[in-house]
PDB file of C-alpha atoms in Angstrom:
ATOM      1  CA  GLY A1352      -0.243  -0.028  -0.258  1.00  0.00           C
ATOM      2  CA  GLU A1353       0.501   3.573  -0.402  1.00  0.00           C
ATOM      3  CA  ASN A1354       3.335   5.051   2.606  1.00  0.00           C
ATOM      4  CA  VAL A1355       3.294   8.906   2.842  1.00  0.00           C
ATOM      5  CA  GLU A1356       6.356  10.173   4.591  1.00  0.00           C
ATOM      6  CA  GLN A1357       6.187  14.269   5.432  1.00  0.00           C
ATOM      7  CA  HIS A1358       9.022  16.636   7.472  1.00  0.00           C
ATOM      8  CA  PRO A1359       9.505  18.230   9.418  1.00  0.00           C
ATOM      9  CA  SER A1360       7.277  17.918  12.061  1.00  0.00           C
ATOM     10  CA  THR A1361       7.587  21.097  13.445  1.00  0.00           C
ATOM     11  CA  LEU A1362       8.816  24.034  11.647  1.00  0.00           C
ATOM     12  CA  SER A1363       9.439  27.558  12.963  1.00  0.00           C
ATOM     13  CA  VAL A1364      10.100  31.071  10.983  1.00  0.00           C
ATOM     14  CA  GLN A1365       9.768  34.356  11.216  1.00  0.00           C
ATOM     15  CA  GLU A1366       7.138  36.620   9.691  1.00  0.00           C
ATOM     16  CA  GLY A1367       7.504  37.463   6.077  1.00  0.00           C
ATOM     17  CA  ASP A1368      10.037  34.480   5.814  1.00  0.00           C
ATOM     18  CA  SER A1369       9.427  31.247   3.310  1.00  0.00           C
ATOM     19  CA  ALA A1370       8.400  27.696   4.575  1.00  0.00           C
ATOM     20  CA  VAL A1371       8.799  24.449   2.838  1.00  0.00           C
ATOM     21  CA  ILE A1372       7.239  21.429   3.954  1.00  0.00           C
ATOM     22  CA  LYS A1373       8.291  18.013   1.694  1.00  0.00           C
ATOM     23  CA  CYS A1374       6.648  14.612   1.380  1.00  0.00           C
ATOM     24  CA  THR A1375       7.603  11.176  -0.344  1.00  0.00           C
ATOM     25  CA  TYR A1376       5.104   8.533  -1.625  1.00  0.00           C
ATOM     26  CA  SER A1377       5.775   4.684  -2.073  1.00  0.00           C
ATOM     27  CA  ASP A1378       3.419   3.923  -4.919  1.00  0.00           C
ATOM     28  CA  SER A1379       4.746   5.033  -8.784  1.00  0.00           C
ATOM     29  CA  ALA A1380       0.857   5.167  -9.626  1.00  0.00           C
ATOM     30  CA  SER A1381      -0.476   7.607  -7.436  1.00  0.00           C
ATOM     31  CA  ASN A1382      -1.891  10.515  -9.331  1.00  0.00           C
ATOM     32  CA  TYR A1383      -2.753  13.132  -7.174  1.00  0.00           C
ATOM     33  CA  PHE A1384      -1.377  15.281  -3.808  1.00  0.00           C
ATOM     34  CA  PRO A1385      -3.453  17.332  -1.960  1.00  0.00           C
ATOM     35  CA  TRP A1386      -2.269  19.506   1.134  1.00  0.00           C
ATOM     36  CA  TYR A1387      -4.609  20.122   4.085  1.00  0.00           C
ATOM     37  CA  LYS A1388      -4.084  22.998   6.908  1.00  0.00           C
ATOM     38  CA  GLN A1389      -5.664  22.078  10.285  1.00  0.00           C
ATOM     39  CA  GLU A1390      -6.043  24.911  12.408  1.00  0.00           C
ATOM     40  CA  LEU A1391      -6.000  24.057  16.407  1.00  0.00           C
ATOM     41  CA  GLY A1392      -9.415  22.482  17.121  1.00  0.00           C
ATOM     42  CA  LYS A1393     -10.993  22.557  13.515  1.00  0.00           C
ATOM     43  CA  ARG A1394     -11.590  20.397  10.651  1.00  0.00           C
ATOM     44  CA  PRO A1395      -8.357  19.875   7.818  1.00  0.00           C
ATOM     45  CA  GLN A1396      -9.165  22.327   4.847  1.00  0.00           C
ATOM     46  CA  LEU A1397      -7.869  21.870   1.671  1.00  0.00           C
ATOM     47  CA  ILE A1398      -5.810  24.619   0.394  1.00  0.00           C
ATOM     48  CA  ILE A1399      -3.864  23.289  -2.675  1.00  0.00           C
ATOM     49  CA  ASP A1400      -3.745  20.031  -4.862  1.00  0.00           C
ATOM     50  CA  ILE A1401      -1.565  18.750  -7.959  1.00  0.00           C
ATOM     51  CA  ARG A1402      -2.171  16.534 -10.296  1.00  0.00           C
ATOM     52  CA  SER A1403       0.591  14.078 -11.957  1.00  0.00           C
ATOM     53  CA  ASN A1404       0.033  16.046 -15.097  1.00  0.00           C
ATOM     54  CA  VAL A1405       1.615  19.296 -13.606  1.00  0.00           C
ATOM     55  CA  GLY A1406       5.030  19.998 -11.897  1.00  0.00           C
ATOM     56  CA  GLU A1407       4.213  23.170 -10.548  1.00  0.00           C
ATOM     57  CA  LYS A1408       1.027  25.226  -9.184  1.00  0.00           C
ATOM     58  CA  LYS A1409       0.648  28.204  -7.928  1.00  0.00           C
ATOM     59  CA  ASP A1410      -2.163  30.258  -5.788  1.00  0.00           C
ATOM     60  CA  GLN A1411      -0.967  33.146  -4.467  1.00  0.00           C
ATOM     61  CA  ARG A1412       1.477  32.601  -1.659  1.00  0.00           C
ATOM     62  CA  ILE A1413       1.196  28.971  -1.880  1.00  0.00           C
ATOM     63  CA  ALA A1414       2.867  26.821  -4.273  1.00  0.00           C
ATOM     64  CA  VAL A1415       3.266  22.757  -4.521  1.00  0.00           C
ATOM     65  CA  THR A1416       5.958  21.117  -6.486  1.00  0.00           C
ATOM     66  CA  LEU A1417       5.838  17.489  -7.649  1.00  0.00           C
ATOM     67  CA  ASN A1418       9.032  15.298  -8.970  1.00  0.00           C
ATOM     68  CA  LYS A1419       7.517  12.187  -9.730  1.00  0.00           C
ATOM     69  CA  THR A1420      10.388  10.296 -10.898  1.00  0.00           C
ATOM     70  CA  ALA A1421      11.971  10.731  -7.278  1.00  0.00           C
ATOM     71  CA  LYS A1422       8.318  10.599  -5.707  1.00  0.00           C
ATOM     72  CA  HIS A1423       8.178  13.500  -3.848  1.00  0.00           C
ATOM     73  CA  PHE A1424       6.270  16.991  -3.433  1.00  0.00           C
ATOM     74  CA  SER A1425       6.464  19.968  -1.673  1.00  0.00           C
ATOM     75  CA  LEU A1426       4.535  22.866  -0.372  1.00  0.00           C
ATOM     76  CA  HIS A1427       5.605  26.558  -0.409  1.00  0.00           C
ATOM     77  CA  ILE A1428       4.581  29.486   1.514  1.00  0.00           C
ATOM     78  CA  THR A1429       5.885  32.272   0.815  1.00  0.00           C
ATOM     79  CA  GLU A1430       6.055  36.169   2.717  1.00  0.00           C
ATOM     80  CA  THR A1431       4.452  34.045   5.524  1.00  0.00           C
ATOM     81  CA  GLN A1432       1.990  35.618   8.271  1.00  0.00           C
ATOM     82  CA  PRO A1433       0.874  34.997  11.929  1.00  0.00           C
ATOM     83  CA  GLU A1434      -2.269  33.281  10.586  1.00  0.00           C
ATOM     84  CA  ASP A1435      -0.512  30.749   8.704  1.00  0.00           C
ATOM     85  CA  SER A1436       0.222  28.935  11.622  1.00  0.00           C
ATOM     86  CA  ALA A1437      -1.175  25.458  11.394  1.00  0.00           C
ATOM     87  CA  VAL A1438      -1.058  21.755  10.890  1.00  0.00           C
ATOM     88  CA  TYR A1439      -0.640  21.054   7.652  1.00  0.00           C
ATOM     89  CA  PHE A1440      -0.778  17.501   6.407  1.00  0.00           C
ATOM     90  CA  CYS A1441       0.369  16.068   2.806  1.00  0.00           C
ATOM     91  CA  ALA A1442      -1.830  12.753   1.333  1.00  0.00           C
ATOM     92  CA  ALA A1443      -1.573  10.779  -1.434  1.00  0.00           C
ATOM     93  CA  PRO A1444      -4.222   8.185  -3.040  1.00  0.00           C
ATOM     94  CA  GLU A1445      -4.113   4.670  -2.048  1.00  0.00           C
ATOM     95  CA  GLY A1446      -3.954   2.844  -5.646  1.00  0.00           C
ATOM     96  CA  SER A1447      -7.680   3.056  -7.383  1.00  0.00           C
ATOM     97  CA  GLN A1448      -9.355   2.900  -4.111  1.00  0.00           C
ATOM     98  CA  GLY A1449      -9.998   6.448  -4.069  1.00  0.00           C
ATOM     99  CA  ASN A1450      -9.046   6.824  -0.254  1.00  0.00           C
ATOM    100  CA  LEU A1451      -6.339   9.182   0.932  1.00  0.00           C
ATOM    101  CA  ILE A1452      -3.120   8.054   2.899  1.00  0.00           C
ATOM    102  CA  PHE A1453      -1.795  11.085   5.122  1.00  0.00           C
ATOM    103  CA  GLY A1454       1.633  12.305   6.293  1.00  0.00           C
ATOM    104  CA  LYS A1455       1.950  12.911  10.131  1.00  0.00           C
ATOM    105  CA  GLY A1456       1.779  16.418   9.814  1.00  0.00           C
ATOM    106  CA  THR A1457       4.013  19.137   9.699  1.00  0.00           C
ATOM    107  CA  LYS A1458       3.135  21.966  12.441  1.00  0.00           C
ATOM    108  CA  LEU A1459       4.173  25.528  11.308  1.00  0.00           C
ATOM    109  CA  SER A1460       4.545  28.804  13.685  1.00  0.00           C
ATOM    110  CA  VAL A1461       5.067  32.022  12.189  1.00  0.00           C
ATOM    111  CA  LYS A1462       6.312  34.569  15.079  1.00  0.00           C
ATOM    112  CA  PRO A1463       5.694  38.123  14.680  1.00  0.00           C
TER     113      PRO A1463
ATOM    114  CA  ASP B1452     -21.581  23.703   8.075  1.00  0.00           C
ATOM    115  CA  GLY B1453     -19.662  22.529   4.783  1.00  0.00           C
ATOM    116  CA  GLY B1454     -22.132  20.294   3.854  1.00  0.00           C
ATOM    117  CA  ILE B1455     -21.066  17.317   6.088  1.00  0.00           C
ATOM    118  CA  THR B1456     -21.786  17.702   9.769  1.00  0.00           C
ATOM    119  CA  GLN B1457     -20.446  15.007  12.624  1.00  0.00           C
ATOM    120  CA  SER B1458     -22.171  14.903  16.006  1.00  0.00           C
ATOM    121  CA  PRO B1459     -21.844  15.010  18.821  1.00  0.00           C
ATOM    122  CA  LYS B1460     -18.681  17.270  18.927  1.00  0.00           C
ATOM    123  CA  TYR B1461     -17.577  15.521  22.258  1.00  0.00           C
ATOM    124  CA  LEU B1462     -18.286  11.912  23.776  1.00  0.00           C
ATOM    125  CA  PHE B1463     -17.570  10.588  26.651  1.00  0.00           C
ATOM    126  CA  ARG B1464     -17.393   6.717  26.793  1.00  0.00           C
ATOM    127  CA  LYS B1465     -17.283   4.759  29.988  1.00  0.00           C
ATOM    128  CA  GLU B1466     -15.193   1.386  29.621  1.00  0.00           C
ATOM    129  CA  GLY B1467     -17.215  -1.934  28.339  1.00  0.00           C
ATOM    130  CA  GLN B1468     -19.602   0.594  26.405  1.00  0.00           C
ATOM    131  CA  ASN B1469     -19.951   0.928  22.767  1.00  0.00           C
ATOM    132  CA  VAL B1470     -20.668   4.465  21.703  1.00  0.00           C
ATOM    133  CA  THR B1471     -21.882   5.566  18.033  1.00  0.00           C
ATOM    134  CA  LEU B1472     -20.591   8.713  15.983  1.00  0.00           C
ATOM    135  CA  SER B1473     -22.998  10.620  13.726  1.00  0.00           C
ATOM    136  CA  CYS B1474     -22.019  11.821  10.458  1.00  0.00           C
ATOM    137  CA  GLU B1475     -24.249  12.901   7.604  1.00  0.00           C
ATOM    138  CA  GLN B1476     -23.283  14.669   4.119  1.00  0.00           C
ATOM    139  CA  ASN B1477     -25.852  16.487   1.724  1.00  0.00           C
ATOM    140  CA  LEU B1478     -23.390  16.808  -1.136  1.00  0.00           C
ATOM    141  CA  ASN B1479     -24.646  14.070  -3.014  1.00  0.00           C
ATOM    142  CA  HIS B1480     -20.876  12.305  -2.413  1.00  0.00           C
ATOM    143  CA  ASP B1481     -20.960   8.696  -2.981  1.00  0.00           C
ATOM    144  CA  ALA B1482     -17.615   7.946  -1.008  1.00  0.00           C
ATOM    145  CA  MET B1483     -17.444   8.471   2.744  1.00  0.00           C
ATOM    146  CA  TYR B1484     -14.681   7.700   4.889  1.00  0.00           C
ATOM    147  CA  TRP B1485     -13.303   7.966   8.774  1.00  0.00           C
ATOM    148  CA  TYR B1486     -10.532   8.872  10.128  1.00  0.00           C
ATOM    149  CA  ARG B1487      -8.453   9.133  14.026  1.00  0.00           C
ATOM    150  CA  GLN B1488      -6.669  11.471  14.815  1.00  0.00           C
ATOM    151  CA  ASP B1489      -3.718  11.103  17.853  1.00  0.00           C
ATOM    152  CA  PRO B1490      -1.141  13.920  18.140  1.00  0.00           C
ATOM    153  CA  GLY B1491       2.043  13.223  16.097  1.00  0.00           C
ATOM    154  CA  GLN B1492       0.233  10.850  14.107  1.00  0.00           C
ATOM    155  CA  GLY B1493      -1.787  12.502  11.387  1.00  0.00           C
ATOM    156  CA  LEU B1494      -4.972  11.012  10.198  1.00  0.00           C
ATOM    157  CA  ARG B1495      -4.998   7.345   9.923  1.00  0.00           C
ATOM    158  CA  LEU B1496      -7.862   5.543   7.821  1.00  0.00           C
ATOM    159  CA  ILE B1497     -10.440   3.464   9.892  1.00  0.00           C
ATOM    160  CA  TYR B1498     -13.145   2.597   7.265  1.00  0.00           C
ATOM    161  CA  TYR B1499     -14.689   3.742   4.185  1.00  0.00           C
ATOM    162  CA  SER B1500     -17.253   3.398   1.881  1.00  0.00           C
ATOM    163  CA  GLN B1501     -17.547   3.700  -2.208  1.00  0.00           C
ATOM    164  CA  ILE B1502     -21.211   3.172  -2.494  1.00  0.00           C
ATOM    165  CA  VAL B1503     -24.448   2.362  -0.456  1.00  0.00           C
ATOM    166  CA  ASN B1504     -24.062  -1.015   1.205  1.00  0.00           C
ATOM    167  CA  ASP B1505     -20.658  -1.759   0.879  1.00  0.00           C
ATOM    168  CA  PHE B1506     -17.794  -0.460   2.851  1.00  0.00           C
ATOM    169  CA  GLN B1507     -13.929  -1.497   3.082  1.00  0.00           C
ATOM    170  CA  LYS B1508     -11.686  -1.865   6.750  1.00  0.00           C
ATOM    171  CA  GLY B1509      -8.887   0.725   6.586  1.00  0.00           C
ATOM    172  CA  ASP B1510      -5.516   0.347   8.576  1.00  0.00           C
ATOM    173  CA  ILE B1511      -6.989   0.613  11.919  1.00  0.00           C
ATOM    174  CA  ALA B1512     -10.153  -1.428  12.200  1.00  0.00           C
ATOM    175  CA  GLU B1513     -10.112  -3.265  14.761  1.00  0.00           C
ATOM    176  CA  GLY B1514     -12.112  -2.320  17.537  1.00  0.00           C
ATOM    177  CA  TYR B1515     -14.535  -0.118  14.995  1.00  0.00           C
ATOM    178  CA  SER B1516     -17.861  -0.879  12.875  1.00  0.00           C
ATOM    179  CA  VAL B1517     -19.458   1.079  10.408  1.00  0.00           C
ATOM    180  CA  SER B1518     -22.514   0.612   8.241  1.00  0.00           C
ATOM    181  CA  ARG B1519     -23.911   2.337   5.131  1.00  0.00           C
ATOM    182  CA  GLU B1520     -27.819   2.140   4.396  1.00  0.00           C
ATOM    183  CA  LYS B1521     -28.063   5.059   3.123  1.00  0.00           C
ATOM    184  CA  LYS B1522     -25.916   7.327   0.840  1.00  0.00           C
ATOM    185  CA  GLU B1523     -26.035  10.599   3.124  1.00  0.00           C
ATOM    186  CA  SER B1524     -25.479   9.011   6.425  1.00  0.00           C
ATOM    187  CA  PHE B1525     -21.881   6.774   7.114  1.00  0.00           C
ATOM    188  CA  PRO B1526     -21.993   6.496  11.573  1.00  0.00           C
ATOM    189  CA  LEU B1527     -19.144   4.990  13.466  1.00  0.00           C
ATOM    190  CA  THR B1528     -19.712   2.664  16.244  1.00  0.00           C
ATOM    191  CA  VAL B1529     -16.456   2.385  18.782  1.00  0.00           C
ATOM    192  CA  THR B1530     -16.968  -0.644  20.350  1.00  0.00           C
ATOM    193  CA  SER B1531     -15.729  -2.199  23.706  1.00  0.00           C
ATOM    194  CA  ALA B1532     -13.147  -4.142  21.671  1.00  0.00           C
ATOM    195  CA  GLN B1533     -11.224  -0.991  21.200  1.00  0.00           C
ATOM    196  CA  LYS B1534      -8.765  -0.817  24.019  1.00  0.00           C
ATOM    197  CA  ASN B1535      -7.236   2.931  23.422  1.00  0.00           C
ATOM    198  CA  PRO B1536     -10.372   4.798  21.784  1.00  0.00           C
ATOM    199  CA  THR B1537      -9.541   8.293  23.412  1.00  0.00           C
ATOM    200  CA  ALA B1538      -8.720  10.164  20.213  1.00  0.00           C
ATOM    201  CA  PHE B1539     -10.245  12.993  17.474  1.00  0.00           C
ATOM    202  CA  TYR B1540     -12.620  11.522  15.212  1.00  0.00           C
ATOM    203  CA  LEU B1541     -12.917  12.689  11.278  1.00  0.00           C
ATOM    204  CA  CYS B1542     -15.387  12.065   8.357  1.00  0.00           C
ATOM    205  CA  ALA B1543     -15.027  13.153   5.561  1.00  0.00           C
ATOM    206  CA  SER B1544     -17.069  12.492   1.690  1.00  0.00           C
ATOM    207  CA  SER B1545     -15.768  12.903  -1.821  1.00  0.00           C
ATOM    208  CA  ILE B1546     -17.015  12.283  -5.169  1.00  0.00           C
ATOM    209  CA  VAL B1547     -15.474   8.625  -6.237  1.00  0.00           C
ATOM    210  CA  GLN B1548     -11.856   8.498  -7.707  1.00  0.00           C
ATOM    211  CA  ASP B1549     -11.914  12.350  -7.735  1.00  0.00           C
ATOM    212  CA  TYR B1550     -10.291  12.269  -3.857  1.00  0.00           C
ATOM    213  CA  GLY B1551     -11.155  15.983  -3.209  1.00  0.00           C
ATOM    214  CA  TYR B1552     -12.439  15.570   0.429  1.00  0.00           C
ATOM    215  CA  THR B1553     -14.755  17.523   2.334  1.00  0.00           C
ATOM    216  CA  PHE B1554     -14.291  16.979   6.349  1.00  0.00           C
ATOM    217  CA  GLY B1555     -16.897  17.279   8.487  1.00  0.00           C
ATOM    218  CA  SER B1556     -15.951  19.369  12.249  1.00  0.00           C
ATOM    219  CA  GLY B1557     -15.191  16.319  14.147  1.00  0.00           C
ATOM    220  CA  THR B1558     -15.920  14.428  17.361  1.00  0.00           C
ATOM    221  CA  ARG B1559     -13.673  14.588  20.561  1.00  0.00           C
ATOM    222  CA  LEU B1560     -14.019  10.763  22.358  1.00  0.00           C
ATOM    223  CA  THR B1561     -12.576  10.520  25.507  1.00  0.00           C
ATOM    224  CA  VAL B1562     -12.966   7.464  27.880  1.00  0.00           C
ATOM    225  CA  VAL B1563     -13.866   8.136  31.090  1.00  0.00           C
TER     226      VAL B1563
END
């Protein structure tokens, strides 16, 4: 089955700096890679996703890059703000089943 | 809120008791999922269902049971066989094979 590894587990940056979170996956057939943001006590919210026919996708200050050869994908947040503080999860699909396997999460802290 | 509703928000279970967590969606999604969230463990899949009257075990199904009698509803029962049930439980739904999850707001279960 699919295995998703996520690093780092915690990340602290100064406001205005960039933050990068990396994930690796094991199933070369995987073709969809979402990133979720979860604020304390709340539900995860999809912030960006990428499908395997593109290498990079941007949405304002957030970008995701995908390297299918190396089986890794990354979340990039530029000009970080205190409201970016949250736990971020990457995920990849388990074969053709439709369910997602999640990384263990990265707790991002943005210091003013 | 968000088309998928979980209840109750907080639930307390006594030793040896079965409890049922509710998940209802009005998004017309065929697929529904249950995840368990523990600190530092990410989201782990308990059960999922892609169609009414059918469901599959996830990675940590032992001690849990589900039913899918209606498209809109996917209740999770935490049985007395689950030895460490204290956790945050998240329900999600999606269009089959599209992977874009919508999460409920979660149920926090505590054993007392």
